[in-house]
Amino acid sequence: MAITKIFTESVLAKYARSIKATPRDLIVNRTLLFSCAVYALAGLPTTWDQGSSSVVPSLPGFQKQFDIESGAKADDIQNFISIIYIGYAIGAALSFFINDRIGRRWSFRLYTAIWIIGQVIASVAPGWSALYAARIISGIGIGSLSVTGPMSIVELAPSEIRGLLTAWYTVVMGIALFTSIFSVYGIFLHMSSSKLQYQIVWFSPAIFMAFAIVASFFVSESPRWLMLVGKREDAVAALVDLRRLPADHPRLQKEIKDIEDSVTGIVSSFAGIVKETFTVPSNLRRLQQALLSYALAQLSGANSVTSYFIPIMSIMGIGGGTSESMFLSGMYGFSKFIFSLIASFFFIDALGRRRSLFIGITLQLISHLYIGVFIKYHQEGPVSSSASRAAIAAVFFHAFGYAVGLFVLPYIFGGELWPNRLRSFGGAVSQTFHWLFIYAVKYSIPSLLKTTNNWGAFLFFAGWCFLALIYVFFMVPEISGLSVEEIDYLFKGSWFNAYKRAQRHPVIDSVEDGKEELSEEPGNLELLDNIFWCIIDDTKFLQDGAIKAVALAGSWKLSNLCVIYDSMYDSMSDSTSRRNNAPILIIIQSPNSSRSRCLRSRPNKAPLNLLPEVYNVFQDISKKGNLYDAEWVMRVKRYWEL
């Protein structure tokens, strides 16, 4: 019984029940899934280049055309690998001036076309100068797509599966990574030495993305962007199509109102947007989280391992010949794809952002420590075959940790943290920093390996993983399951309070769930009929959880709403000091709270920001407030006497 309960009450099981309880048409409909799938293709160019650039220099045709000796020497491929990130940064910065002007669909088409042009130029480049220019052009397209892709998915997806759908972007990145490497591997094995070897690698994905441009004419435009530019009717129509709910449905009405509220009074000037981003404390906190998430992802060493996989295998004495090194590189890319699938379906939304980061970063830390120690001993003399196999396993173990944590989540954070009016600018700033930082890191990797005698580089990465754990604990709040508009509440107050806000009870979606939740409490309190229950951790989350609860209670025409707080009184909030002459919410507390404050705390309408038609459902029982209160006073008194 105890073992069964562990599984049935696990975070994953609760997430599965939550998805099951969500209306099927809300999360399984053609418009939503197809649109998100097309926007997710924006991730393909990024890792196609990352994967192919790590192994293309090993092709005889490339070596002959561009006069290099080997693809296994980090110094020889340093500029080729890193220069594209200059274009990434330029594209990400320019995207701000384009995204909100032409919309998400046309932005996707434009950036994809720029990338295709760069690929074509690279395929016919006669020498290094033309190749570098082509890679910068391709980088401009990739950098812009890295902003538009995740942002578009976030703006389309319902909160229940927003993390899952945004992770499709990284799933596509995983597919492109291993496909590009195995394409080069197959070409190496089966094609004679010629320019066509590397040309196929570069123009074949361009053909595929040309079809993606065609597919984009059948996807939905972002309702939030439509509302942003004043096209309310189009925005409502898009939401109806994406949610498969009628326009007068309470959930849809709430989402429309949230979007309208978030774009009300929007500052359209560039100076105003910059000022709001850098002077409003909650926005500045968003910026630091987006930037540090991307920075820590690179300082964890994962992308460096991918880009310099063959040289690193050579350092570890594992790679062998070119064919074996390419195969291992392809398997590494394939493993990252599988791991990103696991992260998408079983970690990000199911376990939450914080837990996923803790698990992933810890695995990376352990892997780096082992690899660093292994290389140190390998340099001093022969090592056992089992130690070598364990080193290979550690590399793949590291890939799993990266996929669960710092690979997927920075893209989700970069897309979902920002309010609508700042999302384009915030995404552009964070991605520009991201790509410039990657350029600096990847360009410096050969020097880092030399300076630290190879093994020290992995201890350097491990140290940053440890710092990342501390950062996540104190500064990364849990945003899983919250709407884009509700996230704003979490970024108010101290920057170092994330660990205090990490554990929240889920909203209870029915009376039966409420009974089950209370069944473990002392005394097994009797429930009143026709009451909607929800559990919220403390007053800081009154707005986050209670809005959802009241909206559902209103749509179900329930006669009352009861919210149980684990810690009602909170000195950081003024919610408990407000009064409502005819209280609608009735609140009790757990034994951990002060008994003297238990029955004095009263709810209020002000912070709920409810739709009038929802709140009015409760007006006919406003005179019964004292009666319900008296009944609960009796029950709470019995509760304390147990």
XYZ file of C-alpha atoms in Angstrom:
642
model
C 0.000 0.000 0.000
C 2.797 2.398 0.946
C 4.710 1.613 -2.249
C 1.584 2.133 -4.354
C 0.973 5.463 -2.672
C 4.523 6.594 -3.451
C 3.846 6.143 -7.160
C 0.273 7.448 -7.187
C 1.226 10.577 -5.238
C 4.451 11.253 -7.135
C 4.893 14.533 -8.988
C 4.756 12.690 -12.301
C 1.499 10.915 -11.367
C -0.108 14.184 -10.282
C 1.014 15.798 -13.529
C -0.520 12.939 -15.507
C -3.819 13.356 -13.639
C -3.705 17.086 -14.297
C -3.236 16.513 -18.033
C -6.012 13.912 -18.019
C -8.384 16.339 -16.301
C -7.680 19.050 -18.883
C -10.211 19.149 -21.735
C -8.828 16.977 -24.524
C -9.461 19.520 -27.267
C -7.462 22.083 -25.321
C -4.189 20.187 -25.645
C -4.809 17.812 -28.546
C -5.860 19.812 -31.545
C -4.383 20.097 -34.998
C -3.869 23.851 -35.079
C -1.966 23.998 -31.799
C 0.247 20.976 -32.396
C 0.993 21.728 -36.052
C 1.808 25.371 -35.337
C 4.125 24.482 -32.469
C 5.800 21.778 -34.571
C 6.543 24.239 -37.388
C 7.881 26.900 -35.019
C 9.978 24.214 -33.326
C 11.782 23.700 -36.650
C 13.503 27.008 -35.904
C 15.863 24.920 -33.775
C 17.038 22.757 -36.691
C 19.646 25.137 -38.203
C 21.334 25.669 -34.827
C 22.352 22.115 -34.081
C 22.662 21.036 -37.698
C 25.546 23.457 -37.865
C 26.816 22.559 -34.404
C 26.878 18.855 -35.207
C 28.168 19.041 -38.779
C 30.839 21.656 -38.049
C 32.381 19.350 -35.450
C 32.942 16.547 -37.995
C 32.945 18.157 -41.482
C 36.634 19.157 -41.069
C 37.419 15.421 -40.961
C 36.117 14.928 -44.532
C 38.944 14.585 -47.089
C 37.076 16.816 -49.547
C 36.870 19.649 -46.986
C 40.511 19.253 -45.963
C 41.637 19.410 -49.584
C 39.475 22.425 -50.488
C 40.409 24.495 -47.421
C 43.928 23.136 -46.860
C 43.809 21.774 -43.309
C 45.625 18.710 -42.016
C 43.165 17.171 -39.568
C 39.768 17.677 -38.000
C 41.050 16.250 -34.703
C 43.161 19.305 -33.843
C 41.197 21.926 -31.951
C 43.477 24.758 -33.111
C 42.862 23.973 -36.805
C 39.060 24.206 -36.561
C 38.833 26.937 -33.917
C 37.832 29.800 -36.240
C 35.613 27.633 -38.440
C 33.562 26.478 -35.449
C 33.334 29.746 -33.539
C 32.954 32.513 -36.154
C 29.315 31.673 -36.902
C 28.357 32.817 -33.405
C 29.154 36.405 -34.356
C 26.314 36.113 -36.866
C 24.138 34.505 -34.190
C 24.545 37.568 -31.965
C 23.844 40.008 -34.810
C 20.692 38.108 -35.799
C 19.395 37.893 -32.246
C 19.883 41.641 -31.752
C 18.231 42.567 -35.056
C 15.237 40.329 -34.338
C 13.905 42.826 -31.802
C 13.370 45.431 -34.509
C 11.556 42.928 -36.728
C 9.559 40.480 -34.582
C 6.939 42.923 -33.303
C 6.640 44.703 -36.643
C 5.880 41.824 -38.991
C 4.618 39.156 -36.581
C 5.846 35.694 -35.663
C 4.973 33.948 -38.930
C 6.700 36.393 -41.273
C 9.674 36.620 -38.927
C 10.059 32.842 -39.141
C 9.948 32.967 -42.952
C 12.414 35.847 -43.231
C 15.014 34.383 -40.874
C 14.791 30.950 -42.463
C 15.359 32.494 -45.898
C 18.473 34.321 -44.631
C 19.865 31.063 -43.257
C 19.219 29.277 -46.565
C 21.127 32.004 -48.439
C 24.088 31.542 -46.103
C 24.060 27.771 -46.637
C 24.068 28.174 -50.420
C 27.008 30.612 -50.294
C 28.944 28.241 -48.018
C 28.378 25.362 -50.438
C 30.043 27.248 -53.314
C 32.674 29.139 -51.264
C 36.113 28.928 -52.973
C 38.159 29.682 -49.850
C 38.207 30.633 -46.196
C 37.158 34.277 -46.638
C 33.974 33.420 -48.524
C 33.267 30.543 -46.130
C 33.583 32.786 -43.074
C 31.277 35.374 -44.685
C 28.735 32.644 -45.489
C 28.839 31.334 -41.940
C 28.185 34.806 -40.530
C 25.169 35.179 -42.869
C 23.874 31.763 -41.791
C 24.481 32.791 -38.206
C 22.297 35.885 -38.602
C 19.404 33.648 -39.631
C 20.060 31.151 -36.844
C 20.378 33.829 -34.156
C 17.069 35.382 -35.177
C 15.330 31.997 -35.284
C 16.617 31.220 -31.794
C 14.555 34.173 -30.526
C 11.439 33.631 -32.631
C 11.059 29.851 -32.253
C 10.698 29.432 -28.468
C 8.889 32.772 -28.127
C 6.234 31.799 -30.678
C 5.577 28.440 -29.016
C 5.275 30.031 -25.570
C 2.711 32.497 -26.905
C 0.615 29.728 -28.472
C 0.750 27.008 -25.812
C -1.695 26.551 -22.894
C -0.025 26.705 -19.490
C -0.690 23.000 -18.768
C 1.721 21.845 -21.477
C 3.707 24.990 -22.231
C 6.986 23.488 -21.043
C 6.347 20.295 -23.004
C 5.603 22.128 -26.254
C 8.492 24.567 -25.859
C 10.776 21.586 -25.328
C 9.876 20.464 -28.860
C 12.279 23.178 -29.974
C 15.128 21.400 -28.216
C 13.878 18.008 -29.409
C 14.236 19.276 -32.973
C 17.696 20.496 -32.036
C 18.532 16.997 -30.818
C 17.260 15.372 -34.022
C 19.236 17.813 -36.170
C 22.376 17.259 -34.103
C 22.668 13.508 -34.535
C 21.249 13.523 -38.081
C 23.906 15.985 -39.243
C 26.723 13.988 -37.661
C 25.547 10.665 -39.089
C 25.079 12.336 -42.479
C 28.742 13.317 -42.443
C 29.656 9.835 -41.212
C 27.744 8.195 -44.078
C 29.321 10.556 -46.604
C 32.778 9.779 -45.212
C 32.191 6.046 -45.646
C 30.450 5.980 -49.023
C 31.471 9.029 -51.076
C 34.743 9.654 -52.835
C 36.814 12.672 -51.891
C 35.373 15.824 -53.511
C 33.725 19.138 -52.706
C 30.356 17.399 -52.958
C 31.094 15.711 -49.619
C 30.616 18.866 -47.557
C 28.255 20.562 -50.019
C 25.598 17.885 -49.454
C 25.846 18.441 -45.713
C 25.140 22.151 -46.136
C 22.466 22.375 -48.824
C 20.328 19.340 -47.902
C 18.874 20.925 -44.716
C 18.279 24.127 -46.688
C 15.876 22.208 -48.936
C 14.018 20.883 -45.891
C 13.696 24.345 -44.338
C 12.351 25.700 -47.634
C 9.422 23.311 -47.130
C 9.115 24.644 -43.564
C 8.576 28.129 -45.014
C 5.718 26.729 -47.097
C 4.270 25.000 -44.006
C 4.354 28.285 -42.082
C 1.496 29.590 -44.245
C -0.769 27.089 -42.453
C 0.150 27.897 -38.839
C -1.554 30.197 -36.348
C -0.280 33.679 -35.650
C 0.412 34.500 -32.004
C -2.759 35.812 -30.269
C -0.560 37.868 -27.977
C 1.146 39.591 -30.912
C -2.225 40.208 -32.568
C -3.489 41.813 -29.367
C -0.255 43.773 -29.144
C -0.854 45.412 -32.537
C -4.534 46.117 -31.866
C -6.111 43.234 -33.800
C -8.390 42.040 -31.001
C -10.898 40.174 -33.176
C -8.110 38.280 -34.923
C -6.536 37.496 -31.551
C -9.800 36.069 -30.183
C -10.321 34.032 -33.361
C -6.784 32.661 -33.085
C -7.330 31.686 -29.438
C -10.624 29.976 -30.276
C -8.820 27.976 -32.950
C -5.873 27.145 -30.692
C -7.937 26.166 -27.628
C -10.961 24.621 -29.399
C -13.189 26.466 -26.924
C -16.057 28.888 -27.659
C -15.267 32.582 -27.330
C -17.589 32.935 -24.300
C -15.987 30.066 -22.371
C -14.773 31.268 -18.912
C -11.263 29.946 -19.455
C -10.934 31.660 -22.815
C -12.397 34.878 -21.431
C -9.851 34.846 -18.632
C -6.969 34.240 -21.026
C -8.150 37.073 -23.264
C -8.428 39.391 -20.274
C -4.958 38.410 -19.041
C -3.475 39.193 -22.447
C -5.326 42.503 -22.659
C -4.184 43.478 -19.176
C -0.581 42.637 -19.997
C -0.514 44.854 -23.090
C -2.538 47.725 -21.614
C -0.582 50.952 -21.622
C 2.245 49.368 -23.566
C 5.258 51.557 -24.230
C 5.961 51.423 -27.939
C 9.141 53.482 -28.138
C 12.496 51.758 -28.021
C 13.691 54.048 -25.232
C 10.591 53.268 -23.181
C 11.021 49.512 -23.582
C 14.706 49.714 -22.628
C 13.855 51.831 -19.593
C 11.145 49.427 -18.450
C 13.454 46.438 -18.880
C 16.374 47.875 -16.928
C 14.613 49.970 -14.281
C 11.649 47.835 -13.181
C 13.038 45.407 -10.550
C 10.928 42.423 -11.653
C 12.045 42.858 -15.272
C 15.669 43.256 -14.251
C 15.361 39.993 -12.350
C 13.953 38.333 -15.457
C 16.914 39.612 -17.439
C 19.498 38.267 -15.016
C 17.803 34.874 -14.923
C 17.693 34.601 -18.710
C 21.318 35.725 -19.098
C 22.702 33.586 -16.293
C 20.779 30.520 -17.473
C 22.409 30.781 -20.887
C 25.831 31.589 -19.404
C 25.759 28.669 -16.976
C 24.680 26.332 -19.783
C 27.891 27.175 -21.645
C 30.138 27.241 -18.577
C 28.879 23.755 -17.726
C 30.922 22.609 -20.736
C 28.223 20.678 -22.570
C 28.302 22.555 -25.879
C 32.086 22.587 -25.804
C 32.081 18.795 -25.569
C 29.757 18.624 -28.586
C 31.720 21.047 -30.773
C 35.134 19.626 -29.876
C 33.979 16.038 -29.433
C 36.611 14.440 -31.683
C 39.557 16.396 -30.164
C 38.277 15.581 -26.654
C 37.993 11.884 -27.501
C 41.583 12.072 -28.739
C 42.656 13.670 -25.446
C 40.950 10.847 -23.549
C 42.706 8.288 -25.765
C 39.377 6.787 -26.785
C 38.479 7.997 -30.259
C 40.691 5.808 -32.427
C 40.507 6.537 -36.169
C 38.365 9.097 -37.978
C 35.554 6.622 -38.644
C 35.297 5.521 -35.011
C 35.431 9.110 -33.755
C 32.638 10.144 -36.129
C 30.523 7.195 -35.020
C 30.977 8.058 -31.339
C 30.168 11.685 -32.115
C 26.973 10.592 -33.877
C 25.972 8.372 -30.974
C 26.618 11.257 -28.610
C 24.287 13.445 -30.668
C 21.677 10.677 -30.804
C 21.839 10.257 -27.043
C 21.224 13.982 -26.570
C 18.128 13.630 -28.742
C 16.778 10.708 -26.699
C 17.594 12.501 -23.484
C 15.816 15.667 -24.644
C 12.718 13.541 -25.338
C 12.892 12.155 -21.814
C 13.309 15.665 -20.450
C 10.325 16.915 -22.457
C 7.878 14.216 -21.381
C 9.023 13.316 -17.869
C 10.879 16.237 -16.337
C 10.149 19.831 -17.353
C 6.410 20.144 -16.667
C 6.057 16.961 -14.618
C 8.845 17.622 -12.117
C 9.007 21.366 -12.595
C 11.812 23.651 -13.720
C 13.746 23.700 -10.449
C 13.825 19.946 -9.876
C 14.866 19.376 -13.478
C 17.731 21.824 -13.073
C 18.885 20.260 -9.804
C 18.914 16.761 -11.289
C 20.569 17.765 -14.565
C 23.297 19.971 -13.099
C 24.188 17.366 -10.460
C 24.677 14.715 -13.145
C 26.901 17.079 -15.135
C 28.955 17.858 -12.039
C 29.604 14.181 -11.274
C 30.501 13.457 -14.907
C 32.995 16.316 -15.144
C 34.744 15.205 -11.971
C 35.171 11.666 -13.266
C 36.351 12.734 -16.740
C 38.870 15.184 -15.265
C 40.303 12.566 -12.906
C 40.373 9.974 -15.710
C 42.343 12.257 -18.061
C 44.799 13.061 -15.252
C 45.517 9.370 -14.629
C 45.559 8.613 -18.364
C 48.316 11.186 -18.832
C 50.403 9.568 -16.100
C 50.220 6.053 -17.520
C 48.003 3.253 -18.844
C 44.496 2.964 -17.422
C 42.262 -0.081 -17.287
C 39.771 -0.812 -20.044
C 36.933 -0.606 -17.516
C 38.035 2.914 -16.568
C 38.038 3.884 -20.258
C 34.557 2.477 -20.745
C 33.404 4.341 -17.651
C 34.863 7.545 -19.129
C 32.806 7.051 -22.297
C 29.758 6.379 -20.117
C 30.485 9.570 -18.166
C 30.417 11.593 -21.396
C 26.947 10.216 -22.197
C 25.901 10.541 -18.557
C 26.882 14.185 -18.876
C 24.723 14.528 -22.003
C 21.703 13.226 -20.077
C 22.236 15.744 -17.294
C 22.563 18.570 -19.786
C 19.398 17.540 -21.656
C 17.363 17.432 -18.438
C 18.588 20.761 -17.105
C 20.662 23.406 -18.801
C 19.996 22.359 -22.413
C 16.212 22.684 -22.483
C 15.403 25.103 -19.704
C 17.266 28.259 -20.799
C 15.233 28.268 -24.021
C 12.007 27.849 -22.042
C 13.034 30.589 -19.611
C 14.045 32.876 -22.462
C 10.612 32.511 -24.013
C 8.177 32.370 -21.101
C 9.611 34.712 -18.470
C 8.895 37.977 -20.246
C 5.586 39.901 -20.269
C 4.087 40.358 -23.736
C 5.209 43.940 -24.209
C 8.852 43.065 -23.445
C 9.102 39.533 -24.781
C 10.610 40.437 -28.141
C 13.190 42.796 -26.619
C 13.963 40.497 -23.699
C 14.388 37.523 -26.006
C 16.621 39.520 -28.346
C 18.859 40.777 -25.526
C 19.216 37.366 -23.894
C 19.905 35.563 -27.165
C 22.429 38.196 -28.265
C 24.273 37.703 -24.998
C 23.872 33.944 -25.361
C 25.548 33.749 -28.757
C 28.322 36.215 -27.948
C 29.039 34.215 -24.820
C 29.120 30.952 -26.783
C 31.530 32.537 -29.265
C 33.855 33.547 -26.428
C 33.649 30.138 -24.735
C 34.112 28.040 -27.856
C 36.932 30.209 -29.167
C 38.742 29.862 -25.840
C 38.313 26.093 -25.392
C 41.578 25.115 -27.181
C 43.483 27.585 -24.991
C 41.676 26.373 -21.862
C 42.609 22.767 -22.613
C 46.267 23.706 -23.132
C 46.499 25.964 -20.083
C 44.922 23.438 -17.712
C 46.775 20.437 -19.129
C 43.449 19.141 -20.528
C 42.142 17.552 -17.321
C 41.848 20.859 -15.476
C 39.272 22.130 -17.965
C 36.767 19.548 -16.735
C 37.316 20.528 -13.109
C 36.732 24.118 -14.255
C 33.387 23.055 -15.731
C 32.551 21.096 -12.552
C 33.153 24.204 -10.448
C 30.665 26.161 -12.524
C 28.124 23.356 -12.170
C 28.439 23.649 -8.396
C 27.864 27.404 -8.580
C 24.871 26.745 -10.841
C 23.278 24.570 -8.144
C 23.608 27.382 -5.613
C 22.196 29.880 -8.094
C 19.156 27.709 -8.864
C 18.429 27.124 -5.176
C 18.346 30.811 -4.280
C 17.304 32.605 -7.453
C 15.287 30.435 -9.866
C 11.558 30.327 -8.966
C 9.242 27.512 -10.024
C 7.036 28.652 -12.911
C 5.657 25.309 -14.060
C 1.907 25.413 -14.700
C 1.552 29.191 -14.438
C 0.239 31.259 -17.304
C 2.610 33.705 -18.944
C 0.708 36.554 -17.288
C 0.757 34.958 -13.804
C 4.542 34.558 -13.809
C 4.939 38.286 -13.186
C 3.904 37.856 -9.550
C 6.854 35.549 -8.824
C 9.439 38.119 -9.821
C 8.448 40.667 -7.216
C 10.298 40.977 -3.936
C 13.725 39.688 -3.006
C 15.896 38.080 -5.691
C 17.033 35.399 -3.250
C 13.691 33.924 -2.168
C 13.197 31.230 -4.817
C 13.683 28.389 -2.332
C 10.853 29.830 -0.214
C 8.466 29.867 -3.157
C 9.446 26.536 -4.658
C 7.046 24.218 -2.830
C 3.397 24.954 -3.569
C 0.394 22.723 -3.206
C -1.501 22.086 -6.411
C -4.921 23.583 -7.009
C -7.562 21.031 -6.124
C -9.918 20.802 -9.078
C -12.993 19.193 -7.524
C -14.837 18.553 -4.292
C -13.779 14.905 -4.366
C -10.127 15.892 -4.637
C -10.682 18.212 -1.690
C -12.069 15.354 0.373
C -9.077 13.193 -0.532
C -6.681 15.989 0.399
C -8.312 16.499 3.819
C -8.661 12.784 4.561
C -5.138 12.727 5.973
C -5.760 15.628 8.349
C -6.544 14.910 12.046
C -10.236 14.499 12.679
C -11.153 13.985 9.005
C -13.168 17.224 8.912
C -16.627 17.064 7.422
C -17.136 18.940 4.164
C -20.044 21.204 3.383
C -21.960 20.356 0.223
C -21.281 22.066 -3.072
C -17.996 23.702 -2.104
C -14.967 24.117 -4.305
C -11.585 23.505 -2.680
C -8.060 24.537 -3.458
C -4.821 24.355 -1.515
C -2.377 27.276 -1.703
C 0.926 27.539 0.141
C 0.830 31.134 1.352
C -0.574 34.548 0.594
C 2.079 35.285 -1.990
C 0.303 32.808 -4.218
C -3.223 34.046 -3.561
C -3.359 35.596 -7.000
C -1.672 32.658 -8.760
C -3.828 29.845 -7.444
C -7.055 31.471 -6.350
C -7.775 33.063 -9.722
C -7.789 29.615 -11.290
C -9.887 28.204 -8.472
C -12.484 30.967 -8.525
C -12.737 30.902 -12.310
C -13.551 27.191 -12.217
C -15.934 27.604 -9.290
C -17.722 30.361 -11.173
C -18.110 28.278 -14.301
C -19.433 25.354 -12.234
C -21.941 27.620 -10.383
C -20.722 26.440 -6.988
C -22.275 28.186 -4.007
C -19.023 28.902 -2.197
C -15.257 28.633 -2.422
C -12.987 27.456 0.355
C -9.237 27.993 0.176
C -6.980 26.274 2.675
C -3.673 28.040 3.285
C -0.676 26.230 4.674
C 0.741 29.506 6.023
C -1.837 32.248 5.774
C -0.029 34.945 7.708
C 2.948 36.426 5.934
C 4.673 39.614 6.998
C 5.812 40.284 3.429
C 2.208 40.562 2.224
C -0.563 42.986 3.091
C -3.293 40.611 1.926
C -4.328 39.574 5.441
C -4.852 43.182 6.501
C -7.554 43.804 3.908
C -11.196 43.243 4.771
C -14.321 42.288 2.876
C -17.614 43.052 4.635
C -19.237 40.013 3.038
C -16.442 37.461 2.828
C -16.772 34.929 0.056
C -13.641 32.901 0.698
C -13.423 31.068 4.012
C -9.929 30.244 5.233
C -8.480 27.875 7.815
C -4.849 27.125 8.597
C -2.603 24.219 9.386
C -1.262 23.626 12.932
C 2.037 25.178 11.823
C 0.408 28.603 11.744
C -0.320 30.843 14.697
C -3.682 29.901 16.217
C -4.365 33.453 17.296
C -4.287 34.599 13.698
C -6.170 31.634 12.330
C -9.725 32.910 12.536
C -8.981 36.606 12.122
C -7.567 36.266 8.606
C -10.092 37.275 5.998
C -10.002 37.046 2.228
C -10.555 39.922 -0.105
C -11.672 40.548 -3.640
C -9.075 43.159 -4.528
C -6.021 41.006 -5.381
C -8.004 38.420 -7.332
C -8.587 40.580 -10.423
C -11.615 38.497 -11.383
C -13.857 38.867 -14.372
C -17.086 40.547 -13.153
C -19.256 37.753 -14.538
C -17.259 35.201 -12.550
C -17.329 37.120 -9.284
C -21.048 37.886 -9.655
C -21.824 34.168 -9.414
C -21.133 34.469 -5.689
C -23.095 37.652 -5.025
C -26.367 35.873 -4.289
C -24.856 34.269 -1.204
C -23.022 37.325 0.105
C -25.416 37.517 3.081
C -24.580 33.946 3.989
C -20.947 34.810 4.650
C -21.384 34.994 8.420
C -23.286 31.707 8.452
C -20.577 29.863 6.574
C -17.974 31.562 8.730
C -19.707 30.416 11.913
C -19.882 26.839 10.698
C -16.193 26.881 9.895
C -15.312 28.460 13.241
C -16.897 25.438 14.884
C -15.034 22.997 12.656
C -11.712 24.754 13.127
C -12.212 24.835 16.874
C -12.731 21.072 16.867
C -9.647 20.769 14.696
C -7.433 22.523 17.259
C -8.878 20.474 20.110
C -7.791 17.178 18.526
